[in-house]
PDB file of C-alpha atoms and ligand atoms in Angstrom:
ATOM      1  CA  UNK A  17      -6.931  27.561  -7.823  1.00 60.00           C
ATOM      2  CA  UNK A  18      -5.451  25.704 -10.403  1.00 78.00           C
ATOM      3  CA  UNK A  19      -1.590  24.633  -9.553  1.00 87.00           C
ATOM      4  CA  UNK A  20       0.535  25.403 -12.318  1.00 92.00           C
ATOM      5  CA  UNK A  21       2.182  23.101 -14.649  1.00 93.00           C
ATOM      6  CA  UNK A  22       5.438  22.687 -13.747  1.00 93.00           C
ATOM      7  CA  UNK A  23       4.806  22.430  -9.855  1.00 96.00           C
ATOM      8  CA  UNK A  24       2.453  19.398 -11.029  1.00 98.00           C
ATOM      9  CA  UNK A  25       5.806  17.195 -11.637  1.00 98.00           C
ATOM     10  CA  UNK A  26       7.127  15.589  -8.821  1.00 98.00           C
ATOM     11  CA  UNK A  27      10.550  13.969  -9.956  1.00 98.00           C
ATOM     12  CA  UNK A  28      11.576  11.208  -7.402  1.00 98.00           C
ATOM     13  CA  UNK A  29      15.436  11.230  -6.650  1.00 98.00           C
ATOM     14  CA  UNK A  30      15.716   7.629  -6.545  1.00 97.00           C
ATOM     15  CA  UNK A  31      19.394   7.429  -6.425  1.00 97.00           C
ATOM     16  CA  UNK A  32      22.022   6.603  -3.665  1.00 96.00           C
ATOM     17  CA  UNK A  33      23.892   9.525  -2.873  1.00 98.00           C
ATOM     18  CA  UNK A  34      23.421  13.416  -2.171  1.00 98.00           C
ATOM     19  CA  UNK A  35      26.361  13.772  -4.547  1.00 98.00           C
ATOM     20  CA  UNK A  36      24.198  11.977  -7.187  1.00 98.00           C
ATOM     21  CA  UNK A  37      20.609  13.714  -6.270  1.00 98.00           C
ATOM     22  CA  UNK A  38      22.903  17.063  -6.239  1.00 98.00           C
ATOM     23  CA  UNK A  39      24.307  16.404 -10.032  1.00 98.00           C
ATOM     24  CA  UNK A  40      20.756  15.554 -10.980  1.00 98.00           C
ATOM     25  CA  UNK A  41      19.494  18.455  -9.500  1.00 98.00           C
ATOM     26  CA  UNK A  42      21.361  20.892 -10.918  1.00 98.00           C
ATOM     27  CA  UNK A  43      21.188  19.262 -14.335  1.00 98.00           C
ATOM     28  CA  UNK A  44      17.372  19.173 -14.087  1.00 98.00           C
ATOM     29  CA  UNK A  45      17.736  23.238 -13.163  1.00 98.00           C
ATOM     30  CA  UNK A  46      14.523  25.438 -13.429  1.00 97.00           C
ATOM     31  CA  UNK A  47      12.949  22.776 -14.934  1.00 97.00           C
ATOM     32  CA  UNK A  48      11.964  21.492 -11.736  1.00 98.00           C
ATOM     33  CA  UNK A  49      10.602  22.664  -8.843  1.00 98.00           C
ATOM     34  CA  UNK A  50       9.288  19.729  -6.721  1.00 98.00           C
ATOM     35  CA  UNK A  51      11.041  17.147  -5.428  1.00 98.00           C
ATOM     36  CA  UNK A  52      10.504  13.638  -3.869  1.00 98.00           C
ATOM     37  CA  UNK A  53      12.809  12.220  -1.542  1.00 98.00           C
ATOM     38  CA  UNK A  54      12.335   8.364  -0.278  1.00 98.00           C
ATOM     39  CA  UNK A  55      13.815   6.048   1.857  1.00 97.00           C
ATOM     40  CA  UNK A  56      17.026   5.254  -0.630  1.00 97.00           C
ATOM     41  CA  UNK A  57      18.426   9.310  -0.314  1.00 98.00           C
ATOM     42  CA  UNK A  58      16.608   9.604   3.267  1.00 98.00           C
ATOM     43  CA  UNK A  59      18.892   7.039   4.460  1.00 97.00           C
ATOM     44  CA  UNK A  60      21.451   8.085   2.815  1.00 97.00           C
ATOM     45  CA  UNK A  61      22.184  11.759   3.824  1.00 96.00           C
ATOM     46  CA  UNK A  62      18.789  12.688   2.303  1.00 97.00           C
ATOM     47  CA  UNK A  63      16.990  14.693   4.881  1.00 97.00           C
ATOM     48  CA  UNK A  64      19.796  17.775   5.751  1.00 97.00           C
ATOM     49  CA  UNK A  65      19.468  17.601   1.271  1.00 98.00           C
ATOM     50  CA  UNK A  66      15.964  17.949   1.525  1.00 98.00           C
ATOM     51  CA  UNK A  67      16.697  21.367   4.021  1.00 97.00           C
ATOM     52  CA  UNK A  68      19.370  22.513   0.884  1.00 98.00           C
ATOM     53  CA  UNK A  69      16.383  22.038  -1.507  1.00 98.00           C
ATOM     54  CA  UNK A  70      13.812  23.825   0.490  1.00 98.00           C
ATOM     55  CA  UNK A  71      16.375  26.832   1.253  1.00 98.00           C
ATOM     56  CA  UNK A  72      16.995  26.544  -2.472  1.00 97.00           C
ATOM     57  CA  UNK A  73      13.519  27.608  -3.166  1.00 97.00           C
ATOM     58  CA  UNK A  74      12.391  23.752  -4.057  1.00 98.00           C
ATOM     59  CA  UNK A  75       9.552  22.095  -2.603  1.00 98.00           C
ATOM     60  CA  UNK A  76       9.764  18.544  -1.525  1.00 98.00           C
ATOM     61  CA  UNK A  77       8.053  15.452  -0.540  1.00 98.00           C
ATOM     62  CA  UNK A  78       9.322  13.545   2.303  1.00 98.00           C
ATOM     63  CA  UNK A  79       8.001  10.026   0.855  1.00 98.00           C
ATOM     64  CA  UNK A  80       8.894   8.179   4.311  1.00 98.00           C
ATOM     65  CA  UNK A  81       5.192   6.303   4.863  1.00 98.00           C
ATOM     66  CA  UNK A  82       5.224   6.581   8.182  1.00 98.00           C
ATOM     67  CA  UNK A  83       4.168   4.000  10.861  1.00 98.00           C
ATOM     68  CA  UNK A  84       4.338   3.974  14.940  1.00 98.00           C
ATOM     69  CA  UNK A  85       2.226   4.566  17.869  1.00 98.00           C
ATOM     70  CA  UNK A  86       0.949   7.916  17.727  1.00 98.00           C
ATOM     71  CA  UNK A  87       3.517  10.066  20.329  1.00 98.00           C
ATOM     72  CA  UNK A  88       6.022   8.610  18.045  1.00 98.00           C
ATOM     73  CA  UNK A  89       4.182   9.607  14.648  1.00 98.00           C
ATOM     74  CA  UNK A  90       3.360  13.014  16.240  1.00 98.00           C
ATOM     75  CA  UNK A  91       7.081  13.700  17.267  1.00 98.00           C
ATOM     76  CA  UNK A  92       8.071  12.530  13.842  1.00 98.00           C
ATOM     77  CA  UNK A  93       5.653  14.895  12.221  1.00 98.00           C
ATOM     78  CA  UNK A  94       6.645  17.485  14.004  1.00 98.00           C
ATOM     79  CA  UNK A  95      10.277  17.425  12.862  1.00 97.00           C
ATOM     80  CA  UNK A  96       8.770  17.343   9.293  1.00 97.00           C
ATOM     81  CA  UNK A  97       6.812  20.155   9.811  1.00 97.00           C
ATOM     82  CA  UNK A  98      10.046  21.923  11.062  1.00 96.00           C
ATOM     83  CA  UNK A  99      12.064  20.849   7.840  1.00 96.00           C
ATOM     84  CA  UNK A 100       9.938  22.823   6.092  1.00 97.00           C
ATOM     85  CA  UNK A 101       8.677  19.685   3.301  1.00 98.00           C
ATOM     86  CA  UNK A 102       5.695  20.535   1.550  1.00 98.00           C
ATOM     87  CA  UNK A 103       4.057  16.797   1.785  1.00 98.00           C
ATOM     88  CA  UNK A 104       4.415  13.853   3.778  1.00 98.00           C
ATOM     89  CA  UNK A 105       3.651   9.983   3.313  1.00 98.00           C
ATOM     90  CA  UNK A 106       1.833   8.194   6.662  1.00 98.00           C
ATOM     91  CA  UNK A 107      -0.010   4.904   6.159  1.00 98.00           C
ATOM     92  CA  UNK A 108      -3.471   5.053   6.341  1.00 98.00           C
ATOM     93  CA  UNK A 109      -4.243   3.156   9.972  1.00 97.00           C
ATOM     94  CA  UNK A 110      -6.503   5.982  12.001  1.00 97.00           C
ATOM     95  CA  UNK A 111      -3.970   6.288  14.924  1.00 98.00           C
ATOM     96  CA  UNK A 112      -1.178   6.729  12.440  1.00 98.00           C
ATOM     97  CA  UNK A 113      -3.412   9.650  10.412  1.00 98.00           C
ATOM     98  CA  UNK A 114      -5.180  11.175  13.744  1.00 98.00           C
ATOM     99  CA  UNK A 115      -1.856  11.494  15.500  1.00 98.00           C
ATOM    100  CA  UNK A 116      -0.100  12.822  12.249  1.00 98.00           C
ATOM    101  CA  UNK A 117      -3.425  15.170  11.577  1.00 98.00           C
ATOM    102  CA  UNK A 118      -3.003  16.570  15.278  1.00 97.00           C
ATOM    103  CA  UNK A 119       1.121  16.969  15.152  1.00 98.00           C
ATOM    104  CA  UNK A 120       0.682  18.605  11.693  1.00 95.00           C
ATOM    105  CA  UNK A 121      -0.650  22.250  13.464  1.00 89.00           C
ATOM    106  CA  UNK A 122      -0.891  24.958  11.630  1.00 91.00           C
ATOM    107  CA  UNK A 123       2.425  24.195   9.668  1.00 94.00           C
ATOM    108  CA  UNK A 124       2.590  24.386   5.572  1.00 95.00           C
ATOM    109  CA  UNK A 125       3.362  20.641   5.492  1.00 98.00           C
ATOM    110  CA  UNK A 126       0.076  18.713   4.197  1.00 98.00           C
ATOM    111  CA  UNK A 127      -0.174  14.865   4.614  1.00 98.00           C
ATOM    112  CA  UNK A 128      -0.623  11.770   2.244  1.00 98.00           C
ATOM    113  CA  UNK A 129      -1.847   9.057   3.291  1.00 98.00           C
ATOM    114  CA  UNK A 130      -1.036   5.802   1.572  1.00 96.00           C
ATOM    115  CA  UNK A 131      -4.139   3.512   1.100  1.00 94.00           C
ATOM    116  CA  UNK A 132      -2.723  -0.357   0.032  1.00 92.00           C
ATOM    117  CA  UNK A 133       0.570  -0.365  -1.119  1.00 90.00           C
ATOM    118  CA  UNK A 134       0.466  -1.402  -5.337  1.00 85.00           C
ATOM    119  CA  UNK A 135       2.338  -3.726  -4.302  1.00 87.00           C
ATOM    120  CA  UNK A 136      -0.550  -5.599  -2.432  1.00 89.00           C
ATOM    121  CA  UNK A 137      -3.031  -7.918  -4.180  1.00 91.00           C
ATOM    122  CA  UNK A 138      -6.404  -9.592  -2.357  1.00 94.00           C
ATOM    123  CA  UNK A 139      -3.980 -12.760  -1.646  1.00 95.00           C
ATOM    124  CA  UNK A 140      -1.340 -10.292  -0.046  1.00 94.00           C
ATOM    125  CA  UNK A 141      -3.993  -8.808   1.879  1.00 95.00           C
ATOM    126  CA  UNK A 142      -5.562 -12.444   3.122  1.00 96.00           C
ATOM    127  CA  UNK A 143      -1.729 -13.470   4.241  1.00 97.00           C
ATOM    128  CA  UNK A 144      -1.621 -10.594   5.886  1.00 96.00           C
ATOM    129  CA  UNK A 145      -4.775 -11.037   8.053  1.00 97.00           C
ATOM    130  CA  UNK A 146      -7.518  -9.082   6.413  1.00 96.00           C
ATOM    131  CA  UNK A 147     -10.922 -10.167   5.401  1.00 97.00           C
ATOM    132  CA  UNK A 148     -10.799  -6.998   2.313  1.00 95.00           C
ATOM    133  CA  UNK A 149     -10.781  -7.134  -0.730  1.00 94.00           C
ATOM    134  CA  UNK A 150      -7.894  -4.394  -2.000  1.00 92.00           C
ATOM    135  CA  UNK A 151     -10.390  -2.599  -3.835  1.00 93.00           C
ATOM    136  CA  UNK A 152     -12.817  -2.306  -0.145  1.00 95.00           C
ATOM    137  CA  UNK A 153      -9.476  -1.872   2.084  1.00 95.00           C
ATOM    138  CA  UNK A 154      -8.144   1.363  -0.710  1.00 95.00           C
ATOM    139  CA  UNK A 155     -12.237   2.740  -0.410  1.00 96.00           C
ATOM    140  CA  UNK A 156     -12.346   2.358   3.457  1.00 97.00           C
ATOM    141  CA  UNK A 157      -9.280   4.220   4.462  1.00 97.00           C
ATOM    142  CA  UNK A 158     -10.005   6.767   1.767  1.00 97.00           C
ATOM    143  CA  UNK A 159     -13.174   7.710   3.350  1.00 98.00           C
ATOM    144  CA  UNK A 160     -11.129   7.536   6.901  1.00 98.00           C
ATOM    145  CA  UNK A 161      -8.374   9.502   5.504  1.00 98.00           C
ATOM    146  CA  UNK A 162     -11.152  12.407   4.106  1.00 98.00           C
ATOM    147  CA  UNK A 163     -12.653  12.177   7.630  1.00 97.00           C
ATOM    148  CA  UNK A 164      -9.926  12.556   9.659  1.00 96.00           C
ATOM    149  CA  UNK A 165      -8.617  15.762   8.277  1.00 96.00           C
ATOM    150  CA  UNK A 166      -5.517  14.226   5.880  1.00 98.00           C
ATOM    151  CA  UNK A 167      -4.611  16.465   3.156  1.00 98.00           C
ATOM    152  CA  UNK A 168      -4.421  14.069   0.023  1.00 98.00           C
ATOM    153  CA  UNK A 169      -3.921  10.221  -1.140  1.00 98.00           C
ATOM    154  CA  UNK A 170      -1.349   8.415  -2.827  1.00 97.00           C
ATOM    155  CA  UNK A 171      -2.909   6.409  -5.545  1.00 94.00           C
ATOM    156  CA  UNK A 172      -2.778   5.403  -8.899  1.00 90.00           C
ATOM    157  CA  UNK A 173      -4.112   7.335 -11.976  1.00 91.00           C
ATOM    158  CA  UNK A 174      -6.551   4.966 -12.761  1.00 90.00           C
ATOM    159  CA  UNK A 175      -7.732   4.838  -9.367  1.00 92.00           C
ATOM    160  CA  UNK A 176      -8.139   8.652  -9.439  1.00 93.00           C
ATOM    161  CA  UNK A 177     -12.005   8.695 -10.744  1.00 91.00           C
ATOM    162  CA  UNK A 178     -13.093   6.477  -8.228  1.00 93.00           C
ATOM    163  CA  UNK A 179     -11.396   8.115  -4.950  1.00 96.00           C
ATOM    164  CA  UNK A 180     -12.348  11.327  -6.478  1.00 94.00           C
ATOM    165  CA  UNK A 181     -16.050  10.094  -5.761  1.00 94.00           C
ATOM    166  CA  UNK A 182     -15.268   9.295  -2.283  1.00 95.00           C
ATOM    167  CA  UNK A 183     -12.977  12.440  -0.980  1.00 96.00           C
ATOM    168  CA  UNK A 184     -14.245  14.931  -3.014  1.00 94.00           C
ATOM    169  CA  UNK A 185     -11.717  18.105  -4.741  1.00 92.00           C
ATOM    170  CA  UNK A 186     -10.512  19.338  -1.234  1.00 91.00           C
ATOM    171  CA  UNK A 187      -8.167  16.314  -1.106  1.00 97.00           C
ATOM    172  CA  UNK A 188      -5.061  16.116  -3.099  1.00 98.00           C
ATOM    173  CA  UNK A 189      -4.066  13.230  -5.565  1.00 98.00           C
ATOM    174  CA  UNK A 190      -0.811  12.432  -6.053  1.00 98.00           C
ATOM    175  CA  UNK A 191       0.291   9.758  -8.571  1.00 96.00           C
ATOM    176  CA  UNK A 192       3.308   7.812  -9.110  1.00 95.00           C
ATOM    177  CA  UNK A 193       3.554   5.172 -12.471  1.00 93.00           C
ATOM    178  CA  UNK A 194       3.308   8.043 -14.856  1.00 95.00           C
ATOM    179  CA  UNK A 195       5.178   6.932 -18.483  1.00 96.00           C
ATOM    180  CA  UNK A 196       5.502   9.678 -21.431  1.00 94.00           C
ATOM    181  CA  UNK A 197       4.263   8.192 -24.541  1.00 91.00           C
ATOM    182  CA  UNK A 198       6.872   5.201 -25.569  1.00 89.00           C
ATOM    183  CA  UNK A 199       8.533   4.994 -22.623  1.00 90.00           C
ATOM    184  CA  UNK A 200       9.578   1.808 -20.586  1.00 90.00           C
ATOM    185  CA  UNK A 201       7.080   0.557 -18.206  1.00 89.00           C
ATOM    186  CA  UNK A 202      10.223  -0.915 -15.579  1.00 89.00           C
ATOM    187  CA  UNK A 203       8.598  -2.674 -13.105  1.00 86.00           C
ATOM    188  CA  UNK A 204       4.859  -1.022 -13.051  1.00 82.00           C
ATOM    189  CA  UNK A 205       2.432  -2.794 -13.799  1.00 80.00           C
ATOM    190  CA  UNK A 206      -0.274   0.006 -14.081  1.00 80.00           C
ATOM    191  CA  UNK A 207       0.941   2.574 -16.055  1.00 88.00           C
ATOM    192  CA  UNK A 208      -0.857   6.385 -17.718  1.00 94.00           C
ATOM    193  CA  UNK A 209       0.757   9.077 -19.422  1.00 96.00           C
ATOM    194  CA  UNK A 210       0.847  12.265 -18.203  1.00 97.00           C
ATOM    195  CA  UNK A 211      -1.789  13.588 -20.254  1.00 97.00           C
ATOM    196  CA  UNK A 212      -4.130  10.791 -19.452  1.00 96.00           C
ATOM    197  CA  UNK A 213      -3.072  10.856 -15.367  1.00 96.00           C
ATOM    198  CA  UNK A 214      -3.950  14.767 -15.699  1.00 96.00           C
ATOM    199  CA  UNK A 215      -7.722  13.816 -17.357  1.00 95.00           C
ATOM    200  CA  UNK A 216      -7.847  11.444 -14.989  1.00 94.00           C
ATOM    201  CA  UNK A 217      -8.418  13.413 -11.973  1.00 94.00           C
ATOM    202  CA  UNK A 218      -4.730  13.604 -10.621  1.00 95.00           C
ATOM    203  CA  UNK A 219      -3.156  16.854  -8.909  1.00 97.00           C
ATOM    204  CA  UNK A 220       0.204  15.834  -8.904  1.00 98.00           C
ATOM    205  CA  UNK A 221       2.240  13.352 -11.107  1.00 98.00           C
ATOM    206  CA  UNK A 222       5.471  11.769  -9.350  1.00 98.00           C
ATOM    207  CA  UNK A 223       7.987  10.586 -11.824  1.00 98.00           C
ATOM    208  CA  UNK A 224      11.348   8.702 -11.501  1.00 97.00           C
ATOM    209  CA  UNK A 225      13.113   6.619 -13.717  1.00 96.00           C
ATOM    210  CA  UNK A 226      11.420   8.650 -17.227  1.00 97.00           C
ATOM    211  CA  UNK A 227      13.158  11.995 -16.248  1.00 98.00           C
ATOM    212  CA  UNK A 228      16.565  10.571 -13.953  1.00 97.00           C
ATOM    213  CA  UNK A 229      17.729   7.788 -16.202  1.00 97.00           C
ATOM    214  CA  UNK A 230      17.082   9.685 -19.176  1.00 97.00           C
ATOM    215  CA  UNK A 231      19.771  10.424 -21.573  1.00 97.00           C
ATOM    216  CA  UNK A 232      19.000  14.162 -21.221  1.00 98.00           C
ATOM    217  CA  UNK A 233      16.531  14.401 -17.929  1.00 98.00           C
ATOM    218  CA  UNK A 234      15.848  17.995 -18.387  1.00 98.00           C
ATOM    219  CA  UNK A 235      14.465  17.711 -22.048  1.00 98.00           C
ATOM    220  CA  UNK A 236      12.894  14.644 -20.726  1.00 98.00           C
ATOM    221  CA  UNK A 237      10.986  16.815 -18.003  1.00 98.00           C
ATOM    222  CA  UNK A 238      10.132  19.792 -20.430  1.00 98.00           C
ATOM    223  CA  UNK A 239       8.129  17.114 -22.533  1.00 97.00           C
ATOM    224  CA  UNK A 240       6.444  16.180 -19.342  1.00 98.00           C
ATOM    225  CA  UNK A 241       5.677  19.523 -18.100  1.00 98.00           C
ATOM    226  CA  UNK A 242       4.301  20.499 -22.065  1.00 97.00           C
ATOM    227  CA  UNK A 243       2.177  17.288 -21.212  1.00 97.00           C
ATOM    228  CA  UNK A 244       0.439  18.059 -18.866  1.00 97.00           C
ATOM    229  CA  UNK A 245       0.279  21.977 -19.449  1.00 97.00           C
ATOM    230  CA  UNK A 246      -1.827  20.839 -22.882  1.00 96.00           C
ATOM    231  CA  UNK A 247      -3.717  18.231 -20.978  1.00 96.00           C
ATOM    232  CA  UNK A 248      -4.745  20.735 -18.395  1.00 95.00           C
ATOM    233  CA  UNK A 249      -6.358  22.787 -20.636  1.00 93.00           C
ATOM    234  CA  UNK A 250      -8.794  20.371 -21.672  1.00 89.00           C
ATOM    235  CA  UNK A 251      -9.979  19.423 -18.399  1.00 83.00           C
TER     236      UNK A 251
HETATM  237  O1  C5P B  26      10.876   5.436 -11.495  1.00 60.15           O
HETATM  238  P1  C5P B  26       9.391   5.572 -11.291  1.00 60.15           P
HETATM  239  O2  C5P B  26       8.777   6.686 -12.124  1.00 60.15           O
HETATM  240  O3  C5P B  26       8.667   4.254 -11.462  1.00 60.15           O
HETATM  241  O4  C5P B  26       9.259   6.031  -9.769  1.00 60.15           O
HETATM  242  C1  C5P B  26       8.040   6.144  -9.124  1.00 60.15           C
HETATM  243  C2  C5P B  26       8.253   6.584  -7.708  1.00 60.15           C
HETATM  244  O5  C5P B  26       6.985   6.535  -7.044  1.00 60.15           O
HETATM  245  C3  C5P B  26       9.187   5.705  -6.903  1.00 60.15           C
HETATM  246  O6  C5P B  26       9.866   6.575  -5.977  1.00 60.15           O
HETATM  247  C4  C5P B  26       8.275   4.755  -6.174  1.00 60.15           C
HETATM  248  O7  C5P B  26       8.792   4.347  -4.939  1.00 60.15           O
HETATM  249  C5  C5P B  26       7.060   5.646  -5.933  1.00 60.15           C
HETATM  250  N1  C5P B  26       5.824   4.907  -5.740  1.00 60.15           N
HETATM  251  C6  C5P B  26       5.292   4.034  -6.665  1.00 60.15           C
HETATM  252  N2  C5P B  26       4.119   3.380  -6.418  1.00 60.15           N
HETATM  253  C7  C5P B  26       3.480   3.597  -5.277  1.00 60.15           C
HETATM  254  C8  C5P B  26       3.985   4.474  -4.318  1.00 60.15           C
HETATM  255  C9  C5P B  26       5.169   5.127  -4.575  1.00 60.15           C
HETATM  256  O8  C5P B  26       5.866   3.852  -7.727  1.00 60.15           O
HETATM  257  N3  C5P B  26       2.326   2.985  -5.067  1.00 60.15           N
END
């Protein structure tokens, strides 16, 4: 079924405080519905904010890539699935995603697993002991991902036609480097618009800086939302 438009638009709360998050929030009003929270607000009084924002009707995405020996991941999960957040980062080693796959039940909460971090090139790969290329490494745990039962990837847009191949439409893909026509790239290095991220294969678009720093964030995530509602039909 196709998820409607304005569900499609993650905005990240990248900002230090709840008081901050809870301004934005409430600034940002119906126009939102999904949020992400990260390790910045997580750390910061984040996670009883993400319980406010679920009991507020929101849905939100605990981006906390998580990392551990299984009981640990498991445990972790499980308080996640408690929470009540509708998606959940885990890096994509197979312990990491079969323990999280297991903990995960027969909650709501469905898991992301994150491939090679964007950060990562082949030479940040090599340093860190691996004979992949990043382009092999993102394909491999893809395919492990798919097989072990994880509900969607993290990945860029212009990645999206090629996991697409590999996972199929029962996985979700959610993207993050998303500019609006015009906008400032920041620090990403591979950008899309919305409207190209949408014909691009993506499920969900996860947007920061665009929408919170704007001078008026919830005109800045109506444009968004009227992005991808027009680019959806086309698909
Ligand atoms: O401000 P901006 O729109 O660039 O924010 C993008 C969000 O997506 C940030 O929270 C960032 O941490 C996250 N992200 C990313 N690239 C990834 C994974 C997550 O930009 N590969």
């Amino acid at each position: 079924m196709a998820i409607d438009a304005r569900e499609r638009l993650i905005v990240a709360l990248d900002l230090p405080s709840v008081q901050a998050a809870e301004s934005m929030v409430s600034r940002l009003g119906d126009s939102v519905s999904f949020y992400k929270v990260g390790y910045q607000l997580a750390f910061a009084g984040g996670l009883p904010f993400a319980s406010q924002l679920i009991a507020a009707g929101k849905q939100v995405f605990l981006d906390l890539k998580l990392h551990d020996i299984g009981n640990t991941v498991a445990k972790g999960v499980e308080s996640v699935a408690r929470l009540g957040a509708t998606f959940l980062t885990v890096h994509a080693y197979p312990q990491t995603m079969k323990a999280a796959a297991d903990a995960r039940g027969a909650s709501n909460l469905r898991l992301l697993a994150v491939t090679v971090l964007t950060s990562y090139d082949d030479a940040d790969l090599a340093a860190a002991g691996y004979d992949f290329t990043v382009t092999e490494l993102v394909a491999e745990r893809a395919a492990q991902a798919r097989d072990m039962g994880i509900d969607g990837l993290v990945c860029s847009a212009a990645e999206a036609g090629s996991l697409r191949k590999i996972v199929g439409h029962r996985m979700t893909l959610v993207t993050p480097g998303i500019r609006p026509p015009g906008a400032d790239s920041d620090d990403q290095k591979r950008i899309m618009t919305p409207a190209a991220a949408v014909a691009a294969g993506t499920d969900y678009l996860v947007v920061g800086r665009p929408i919170v720093d704007a001078a008026d964030p919830k005109a800045a995530a109506q444009a968004i939302v009227a992005e991808i509602t027009q680019a959806a039909q086309k698909v």
